[in-house]
PDB file of C-alpha atoms and ligand atoms in Angstrom:
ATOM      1  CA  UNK A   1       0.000   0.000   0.000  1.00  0.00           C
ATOM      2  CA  UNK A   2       1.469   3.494  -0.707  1.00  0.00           C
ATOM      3  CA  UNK A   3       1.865   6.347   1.437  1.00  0.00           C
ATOM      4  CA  UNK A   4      -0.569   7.962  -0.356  1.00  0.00           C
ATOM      5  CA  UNK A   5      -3.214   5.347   0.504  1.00  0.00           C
ATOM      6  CA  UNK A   6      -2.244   5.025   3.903  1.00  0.00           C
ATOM      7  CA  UNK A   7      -3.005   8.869   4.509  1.00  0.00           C
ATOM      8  CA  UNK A   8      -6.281   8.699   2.902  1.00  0.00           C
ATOM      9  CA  UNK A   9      -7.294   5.313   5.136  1.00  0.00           C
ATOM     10  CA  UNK A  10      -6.208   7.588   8.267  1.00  0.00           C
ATOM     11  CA  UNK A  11      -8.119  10.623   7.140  1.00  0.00           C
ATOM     12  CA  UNK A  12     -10.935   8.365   6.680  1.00  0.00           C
ATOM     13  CA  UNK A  13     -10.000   7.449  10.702  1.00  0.00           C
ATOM     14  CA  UNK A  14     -10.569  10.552  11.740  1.00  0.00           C
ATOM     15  CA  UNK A  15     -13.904  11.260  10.145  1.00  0.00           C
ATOM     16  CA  UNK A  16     -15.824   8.341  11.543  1.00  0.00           C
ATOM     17  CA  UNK A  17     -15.458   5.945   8.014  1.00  0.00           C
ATOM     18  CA  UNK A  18     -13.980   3.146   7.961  1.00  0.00           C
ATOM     19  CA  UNK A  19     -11.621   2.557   4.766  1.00  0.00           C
ATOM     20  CA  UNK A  20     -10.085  -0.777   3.810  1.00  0.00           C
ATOM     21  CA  UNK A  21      -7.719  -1.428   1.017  1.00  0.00           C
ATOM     22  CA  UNK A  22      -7.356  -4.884  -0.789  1.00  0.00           C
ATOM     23  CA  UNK A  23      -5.537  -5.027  -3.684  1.00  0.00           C
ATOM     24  CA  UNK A  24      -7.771  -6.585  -6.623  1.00  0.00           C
ATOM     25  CA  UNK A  25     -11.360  -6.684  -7.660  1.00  0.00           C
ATOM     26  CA  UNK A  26     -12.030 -10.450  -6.442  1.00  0.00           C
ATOM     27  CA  UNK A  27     -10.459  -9.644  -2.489  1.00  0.00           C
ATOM     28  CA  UNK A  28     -12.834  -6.943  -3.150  1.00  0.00           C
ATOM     29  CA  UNK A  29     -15.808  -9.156  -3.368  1.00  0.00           C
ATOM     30  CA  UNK A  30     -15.035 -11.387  -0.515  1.00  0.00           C
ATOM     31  CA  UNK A  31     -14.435  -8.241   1.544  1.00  0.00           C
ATOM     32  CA  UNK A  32     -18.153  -7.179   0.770  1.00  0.00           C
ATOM     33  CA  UNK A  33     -19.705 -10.649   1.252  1.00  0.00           C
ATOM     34  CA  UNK A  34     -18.034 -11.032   4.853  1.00  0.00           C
ATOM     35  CA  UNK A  35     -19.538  -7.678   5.872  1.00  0.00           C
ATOM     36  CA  UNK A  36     -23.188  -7.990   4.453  1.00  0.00           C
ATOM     37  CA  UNK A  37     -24.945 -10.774   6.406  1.00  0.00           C
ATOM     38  CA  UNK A  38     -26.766 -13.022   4.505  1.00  0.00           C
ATOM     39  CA  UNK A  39     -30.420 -12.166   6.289  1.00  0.00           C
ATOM     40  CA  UNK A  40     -29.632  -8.614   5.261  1.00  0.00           C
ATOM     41  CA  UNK A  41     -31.704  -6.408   2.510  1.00  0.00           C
ATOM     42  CA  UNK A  42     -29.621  -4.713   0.166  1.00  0.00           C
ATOM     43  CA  UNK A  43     -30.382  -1.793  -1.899  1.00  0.00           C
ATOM     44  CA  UNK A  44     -28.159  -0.433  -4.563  1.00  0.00           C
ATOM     45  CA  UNK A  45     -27.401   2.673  -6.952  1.00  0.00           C
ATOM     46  CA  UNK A  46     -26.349   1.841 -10.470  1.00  0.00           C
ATOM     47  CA  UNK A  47     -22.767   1.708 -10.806  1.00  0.00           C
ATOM     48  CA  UNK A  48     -19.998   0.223 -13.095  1.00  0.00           C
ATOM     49  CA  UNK A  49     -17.907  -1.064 -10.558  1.00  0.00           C
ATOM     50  CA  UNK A  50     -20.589  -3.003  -8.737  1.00  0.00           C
ATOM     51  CA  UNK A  51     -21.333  -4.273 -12.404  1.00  0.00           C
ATOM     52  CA  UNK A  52     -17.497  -5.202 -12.730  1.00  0.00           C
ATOM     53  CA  UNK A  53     -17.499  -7.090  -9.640  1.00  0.00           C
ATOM     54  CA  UNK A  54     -20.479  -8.762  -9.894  1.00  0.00           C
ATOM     55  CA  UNK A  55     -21.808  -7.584  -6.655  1.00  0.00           C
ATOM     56  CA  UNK A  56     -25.869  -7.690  -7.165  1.00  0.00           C
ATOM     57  CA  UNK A  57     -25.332 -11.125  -8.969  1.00  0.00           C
ATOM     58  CA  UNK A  58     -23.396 -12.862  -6.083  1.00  0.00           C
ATOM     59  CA  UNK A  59     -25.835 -11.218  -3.417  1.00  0.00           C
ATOM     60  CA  UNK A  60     -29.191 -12.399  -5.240  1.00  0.00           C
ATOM     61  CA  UNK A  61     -27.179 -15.943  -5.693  1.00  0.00           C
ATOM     62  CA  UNK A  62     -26.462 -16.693  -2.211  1.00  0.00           C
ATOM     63  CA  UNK A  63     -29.885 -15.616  -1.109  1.00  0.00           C
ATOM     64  CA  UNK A  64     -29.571 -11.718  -0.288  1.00  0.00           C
ATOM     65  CA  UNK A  65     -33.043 -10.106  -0.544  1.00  0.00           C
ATOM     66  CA  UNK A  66     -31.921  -7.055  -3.437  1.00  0.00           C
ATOM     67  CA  UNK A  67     -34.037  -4.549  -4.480  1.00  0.00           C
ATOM     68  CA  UNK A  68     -32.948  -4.190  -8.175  1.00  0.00           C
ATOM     69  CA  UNK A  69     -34.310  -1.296  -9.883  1.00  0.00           C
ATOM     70  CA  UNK A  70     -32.426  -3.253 -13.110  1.00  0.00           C
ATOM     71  CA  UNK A  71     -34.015  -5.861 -12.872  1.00  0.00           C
ATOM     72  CA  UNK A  72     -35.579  -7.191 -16.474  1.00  0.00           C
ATOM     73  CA  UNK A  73     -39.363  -6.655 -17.088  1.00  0.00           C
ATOM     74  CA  UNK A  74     -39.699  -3.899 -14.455  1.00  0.00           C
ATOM     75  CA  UNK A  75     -42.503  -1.011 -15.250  1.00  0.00           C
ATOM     76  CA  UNK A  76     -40.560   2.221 -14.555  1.00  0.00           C
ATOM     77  CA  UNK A  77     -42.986   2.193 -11.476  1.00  0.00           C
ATOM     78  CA  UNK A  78     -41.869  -0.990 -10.324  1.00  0.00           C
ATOM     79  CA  UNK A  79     -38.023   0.024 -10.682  1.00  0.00           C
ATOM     80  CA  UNK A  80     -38.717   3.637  -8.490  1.00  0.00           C
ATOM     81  CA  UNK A  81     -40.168   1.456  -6.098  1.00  0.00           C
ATOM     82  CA  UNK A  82     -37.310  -0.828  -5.747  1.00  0.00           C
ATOM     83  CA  UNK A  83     -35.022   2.469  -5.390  1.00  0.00           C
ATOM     84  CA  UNK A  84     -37.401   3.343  -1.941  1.00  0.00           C
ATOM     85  CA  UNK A  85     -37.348  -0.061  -0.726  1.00  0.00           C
ATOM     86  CA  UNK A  86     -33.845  -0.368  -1.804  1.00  0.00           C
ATOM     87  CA  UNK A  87     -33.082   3.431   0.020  1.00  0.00           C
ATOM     88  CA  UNK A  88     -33.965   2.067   3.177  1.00  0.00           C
ATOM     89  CA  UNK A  89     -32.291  -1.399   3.283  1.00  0.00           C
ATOM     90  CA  UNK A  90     -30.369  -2.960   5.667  1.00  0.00           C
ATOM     91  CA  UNK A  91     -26.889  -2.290   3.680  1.00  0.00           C
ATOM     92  CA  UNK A  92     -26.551   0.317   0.781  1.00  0.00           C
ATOM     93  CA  UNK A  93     -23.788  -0.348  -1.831  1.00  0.00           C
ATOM     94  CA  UNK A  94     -22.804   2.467  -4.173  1.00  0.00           C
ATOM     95  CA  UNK A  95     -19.672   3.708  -5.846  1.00  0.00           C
ATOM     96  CA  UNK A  96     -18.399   7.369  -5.761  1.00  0.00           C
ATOM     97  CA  UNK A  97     -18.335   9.871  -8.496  1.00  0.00           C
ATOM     98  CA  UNK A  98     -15.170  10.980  -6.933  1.00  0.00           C
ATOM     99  CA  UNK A  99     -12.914  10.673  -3.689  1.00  0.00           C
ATOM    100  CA  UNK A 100     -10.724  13.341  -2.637  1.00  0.00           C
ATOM    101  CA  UNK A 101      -7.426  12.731  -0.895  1.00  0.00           C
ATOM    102  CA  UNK A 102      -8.509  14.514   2.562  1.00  0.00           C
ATOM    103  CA  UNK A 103     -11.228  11.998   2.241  1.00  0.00           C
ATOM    104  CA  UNK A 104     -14.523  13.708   1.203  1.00  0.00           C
ATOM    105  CA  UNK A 105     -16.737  11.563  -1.276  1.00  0.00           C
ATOM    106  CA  UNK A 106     -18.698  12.600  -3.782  1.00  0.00           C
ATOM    107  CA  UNK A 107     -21.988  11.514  -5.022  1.00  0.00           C
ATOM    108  CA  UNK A 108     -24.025  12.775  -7.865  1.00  0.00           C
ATOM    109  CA  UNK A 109     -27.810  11.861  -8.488  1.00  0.00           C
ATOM    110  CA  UNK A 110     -30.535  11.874 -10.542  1.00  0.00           C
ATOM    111  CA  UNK A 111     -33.732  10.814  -8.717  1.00  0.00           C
ATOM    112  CA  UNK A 112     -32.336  10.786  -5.308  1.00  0.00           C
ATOM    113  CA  UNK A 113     -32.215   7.210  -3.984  1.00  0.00           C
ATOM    114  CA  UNK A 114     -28.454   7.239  -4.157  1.00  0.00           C
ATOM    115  CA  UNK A 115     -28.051  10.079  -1.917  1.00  0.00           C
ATOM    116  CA  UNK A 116     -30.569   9.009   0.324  1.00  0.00           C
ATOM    117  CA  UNK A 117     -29.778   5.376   0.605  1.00  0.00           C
ATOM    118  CA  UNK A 118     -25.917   6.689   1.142  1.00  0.00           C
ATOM    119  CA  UNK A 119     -26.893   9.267   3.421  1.00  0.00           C
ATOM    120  CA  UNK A 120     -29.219   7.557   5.714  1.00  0.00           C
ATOM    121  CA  UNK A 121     -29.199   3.694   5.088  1.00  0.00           C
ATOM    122  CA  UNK A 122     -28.164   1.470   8.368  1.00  0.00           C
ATOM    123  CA  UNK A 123     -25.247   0.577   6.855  1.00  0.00           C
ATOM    124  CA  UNK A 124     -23.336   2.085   3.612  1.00  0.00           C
ATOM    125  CA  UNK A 125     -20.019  -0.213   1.471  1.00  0.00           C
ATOM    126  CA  UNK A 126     -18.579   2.305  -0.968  1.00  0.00           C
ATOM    127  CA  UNK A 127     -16.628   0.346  -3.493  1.00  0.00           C
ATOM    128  CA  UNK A 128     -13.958   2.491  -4.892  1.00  0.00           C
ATOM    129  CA  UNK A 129     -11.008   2.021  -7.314  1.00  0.00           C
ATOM    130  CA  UNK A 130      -7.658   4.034  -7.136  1.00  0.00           C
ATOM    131  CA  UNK A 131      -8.650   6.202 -10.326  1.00  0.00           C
ATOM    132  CA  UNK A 132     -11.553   8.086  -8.134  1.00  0.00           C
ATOM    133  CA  UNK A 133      -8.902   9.695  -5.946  1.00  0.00           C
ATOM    134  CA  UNK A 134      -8.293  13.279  -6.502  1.00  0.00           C
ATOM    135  CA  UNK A 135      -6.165  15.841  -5.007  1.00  0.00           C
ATOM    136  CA  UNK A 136      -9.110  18.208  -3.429  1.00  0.00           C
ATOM    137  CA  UNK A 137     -12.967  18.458  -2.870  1.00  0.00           C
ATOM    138  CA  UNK A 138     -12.577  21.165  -6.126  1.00  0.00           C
ATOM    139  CA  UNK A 139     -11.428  18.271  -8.585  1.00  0.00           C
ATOM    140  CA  UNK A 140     -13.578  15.939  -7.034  1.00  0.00           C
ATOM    141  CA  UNK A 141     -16.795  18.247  -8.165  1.00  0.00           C
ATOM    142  CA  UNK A 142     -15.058  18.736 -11.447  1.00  0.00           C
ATOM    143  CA  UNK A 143     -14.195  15.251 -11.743  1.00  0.00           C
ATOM    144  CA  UNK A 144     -18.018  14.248 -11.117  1.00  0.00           C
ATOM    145  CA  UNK A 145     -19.726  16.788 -13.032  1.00  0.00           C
ATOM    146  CA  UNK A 146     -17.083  16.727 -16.103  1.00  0.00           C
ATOM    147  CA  UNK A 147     -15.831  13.826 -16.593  1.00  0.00           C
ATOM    148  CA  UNK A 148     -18.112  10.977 -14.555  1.00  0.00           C
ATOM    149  CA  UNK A 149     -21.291  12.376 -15.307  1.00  0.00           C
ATOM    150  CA  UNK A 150     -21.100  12.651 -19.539  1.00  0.00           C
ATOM    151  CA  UNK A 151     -19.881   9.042 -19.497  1.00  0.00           C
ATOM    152  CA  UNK A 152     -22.760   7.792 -17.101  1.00  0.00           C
ATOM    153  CA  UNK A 153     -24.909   9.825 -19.584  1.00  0.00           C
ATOM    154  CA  UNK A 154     -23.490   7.833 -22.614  1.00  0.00           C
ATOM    155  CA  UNK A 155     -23.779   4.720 -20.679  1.00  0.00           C
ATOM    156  CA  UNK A 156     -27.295   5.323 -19.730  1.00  0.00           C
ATOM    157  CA  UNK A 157     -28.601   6.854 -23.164  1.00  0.00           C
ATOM    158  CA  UNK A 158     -29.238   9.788 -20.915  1.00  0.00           C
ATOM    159  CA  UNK A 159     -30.100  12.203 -23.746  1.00  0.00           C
ATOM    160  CA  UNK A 160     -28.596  15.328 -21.492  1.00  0.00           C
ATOM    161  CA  UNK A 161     -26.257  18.698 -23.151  1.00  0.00           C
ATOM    162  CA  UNK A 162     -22.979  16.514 -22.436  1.00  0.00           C
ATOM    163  CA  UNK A 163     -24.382  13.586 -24.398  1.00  0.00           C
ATOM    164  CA  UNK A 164     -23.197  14.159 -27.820  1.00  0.00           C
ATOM    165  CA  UNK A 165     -19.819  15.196 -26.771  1.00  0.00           C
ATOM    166  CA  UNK A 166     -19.081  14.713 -23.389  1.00  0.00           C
ATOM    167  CA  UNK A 167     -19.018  18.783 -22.553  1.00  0.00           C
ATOM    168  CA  UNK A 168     -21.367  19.877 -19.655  1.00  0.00           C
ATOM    169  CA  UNK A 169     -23.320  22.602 -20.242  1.00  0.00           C
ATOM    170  CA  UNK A 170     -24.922  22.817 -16.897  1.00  0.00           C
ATOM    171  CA  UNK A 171     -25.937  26.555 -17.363  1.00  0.00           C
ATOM    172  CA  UNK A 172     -28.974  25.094 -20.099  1.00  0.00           C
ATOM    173  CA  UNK A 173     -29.349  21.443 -18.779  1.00  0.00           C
ATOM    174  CA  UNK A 174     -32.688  21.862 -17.080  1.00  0.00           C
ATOM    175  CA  UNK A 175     -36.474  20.028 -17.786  1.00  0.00           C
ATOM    176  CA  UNK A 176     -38.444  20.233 -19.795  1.00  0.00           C
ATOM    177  CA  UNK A 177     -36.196  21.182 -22.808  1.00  0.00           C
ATOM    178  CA  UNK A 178     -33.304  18.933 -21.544  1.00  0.00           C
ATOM    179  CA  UNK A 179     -33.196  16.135 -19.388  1.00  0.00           C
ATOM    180  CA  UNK A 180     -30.818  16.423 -16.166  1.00  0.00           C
ATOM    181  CA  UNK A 181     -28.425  13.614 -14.586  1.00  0.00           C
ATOM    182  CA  UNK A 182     -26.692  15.832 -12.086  1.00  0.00           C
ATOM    183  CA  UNK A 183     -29.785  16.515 -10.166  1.00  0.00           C
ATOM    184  CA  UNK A 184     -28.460  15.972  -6.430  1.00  0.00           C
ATOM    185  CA  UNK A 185     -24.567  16.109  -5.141  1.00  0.00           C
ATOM    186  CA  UNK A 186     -23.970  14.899  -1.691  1.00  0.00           C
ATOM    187  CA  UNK A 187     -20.585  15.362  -0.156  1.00  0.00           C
ATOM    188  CA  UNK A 188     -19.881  12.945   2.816  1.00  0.00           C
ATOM    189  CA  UNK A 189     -17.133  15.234   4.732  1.00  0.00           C
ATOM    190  CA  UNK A 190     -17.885  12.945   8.078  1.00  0.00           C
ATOM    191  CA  UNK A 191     -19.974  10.477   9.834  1.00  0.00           C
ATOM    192  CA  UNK A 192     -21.777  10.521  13.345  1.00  0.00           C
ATOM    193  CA  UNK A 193     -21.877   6.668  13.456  1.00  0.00           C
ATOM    194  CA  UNK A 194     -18.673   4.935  13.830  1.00  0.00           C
ATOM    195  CA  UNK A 195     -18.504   2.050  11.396  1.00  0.00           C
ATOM    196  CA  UNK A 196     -21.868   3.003   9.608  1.00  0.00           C
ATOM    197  CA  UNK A 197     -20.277   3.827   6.399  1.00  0.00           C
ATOM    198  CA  UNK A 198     -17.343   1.865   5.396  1.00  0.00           C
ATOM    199  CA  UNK A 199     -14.882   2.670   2.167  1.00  0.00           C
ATOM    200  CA  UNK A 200     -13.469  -0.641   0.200  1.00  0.00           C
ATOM    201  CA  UNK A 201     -10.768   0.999  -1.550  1.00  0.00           C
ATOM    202  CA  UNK A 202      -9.589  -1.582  -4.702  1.00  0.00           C
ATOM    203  CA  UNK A 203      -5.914  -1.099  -6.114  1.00  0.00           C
ATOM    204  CA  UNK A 204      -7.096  -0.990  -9.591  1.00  0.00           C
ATOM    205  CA  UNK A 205      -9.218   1.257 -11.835  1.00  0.00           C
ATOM    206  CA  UNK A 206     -12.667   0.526 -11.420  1.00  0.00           C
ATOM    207  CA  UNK A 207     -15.662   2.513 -13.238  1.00  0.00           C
ATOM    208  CA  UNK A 208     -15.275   6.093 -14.270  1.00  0.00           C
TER     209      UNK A 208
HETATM  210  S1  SF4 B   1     -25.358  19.226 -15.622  1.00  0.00           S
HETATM  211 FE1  SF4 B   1     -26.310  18.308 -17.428  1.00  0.00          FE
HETATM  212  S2  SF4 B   1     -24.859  18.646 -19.094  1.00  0.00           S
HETATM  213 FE2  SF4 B   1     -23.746  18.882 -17.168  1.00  0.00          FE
HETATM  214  S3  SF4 B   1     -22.846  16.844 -16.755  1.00  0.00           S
HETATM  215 FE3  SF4 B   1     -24.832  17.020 -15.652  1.00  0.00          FE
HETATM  216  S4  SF4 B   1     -26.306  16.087 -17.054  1.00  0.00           S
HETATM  217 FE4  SF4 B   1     -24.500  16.588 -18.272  1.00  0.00          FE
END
């Protein structure tokens, strides 16, 4: 582990969250399964990395009730419910749009349940790979709005400003004439709780 990653796990220390480093995506996954018990709920936001690691697939395998606003054949009022249920589970899993290295995360939302699920849910993993780490809360907002954000749009089929070329024009990107992903930005800075939201920091790029 580098120095670099050793300060950040401290600074984490010092604002209630608990950070853990393992070096590769499938330590990763174990690390996850050992915290979530297996009679706990788990709700989710949409996130490459979970994707990449196979998170929601390994949960629903071994028996994990999920809420899965994904899941196939869903009405889109079906899925919103599942993001409720899913904000108020047992454990919440999400990635960040952006970490800083004093240890603020950042979260950008569309409808909501991602920053209320991370803000509020019993228990919160944040699964994060070494590329999310930025120098200051400043590049962690840019990172999220310019660089995160137009790829999650592109991902998505989010037909937003930044979705033709990746540019954010935030100044015009409002409803009705243009539809909006960065709705809601929460910035974790600290936590009350000790241990309620833990940090699973992976040694290798993960998402964007
Ligand atoms: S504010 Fe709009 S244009 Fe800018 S990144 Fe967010 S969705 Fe894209």
């Amino acid at each position: 582990m580098d120095r670099k990653i050793e300060q950040l796990i401290r600074n984490w220390q010092k604002r209630n969250i608990t950070g853990v480093y393992t070096e590769g995506k499938e330590a990763a996954l174990d690390k996850i399964m050992g915290i979530i018990p297996l009679s706990a709920s788990v709700g989710f936001s949409g996130s490459v990395t979970l994707d990449t690691l196979g998170v929601v697939r390994y949960l629903e395998g071994r028996g994990n009730t999920v809420f899965n606003p994904y899941k196939a054949g869903l009405s889109r009022d079906e899925s919103m419910e599942q993001r409720r249920e899913g904000a108020q589970a047992d454990y919440y899993l999400a990635g960040p749009n952006a970490v800083s290295e004093k240890g603020e995360l950042v979260f950008f939302s569309a409808f909501g349940n991602r920053t209320a699920g991370i803000s509020y849910a019993k228990n919160v993993v944040v699964i994060a790979g070494v590329n999310k780490i930025v120098p200051d809360i400043q590049e962690a907002l840019k990172r999220s709005r310019e660089y995160a954000t137009p790829l999650n749009c592109k991902r998505l089929e989010w037909n937003t400003p930044c979705f033709p070329d990746g540019i954010c024009r935030q100044e015009i990107c409002f409803f009705p004439e243009h539809k909006r992903m960065c709705c809601q930005i929460l910035i974790i800075e600290a936590e009350v709780t000790p241990d309620r939201l833990k940090v699973i920091l992976v040694g290798e790029n993960l998402g964007f």
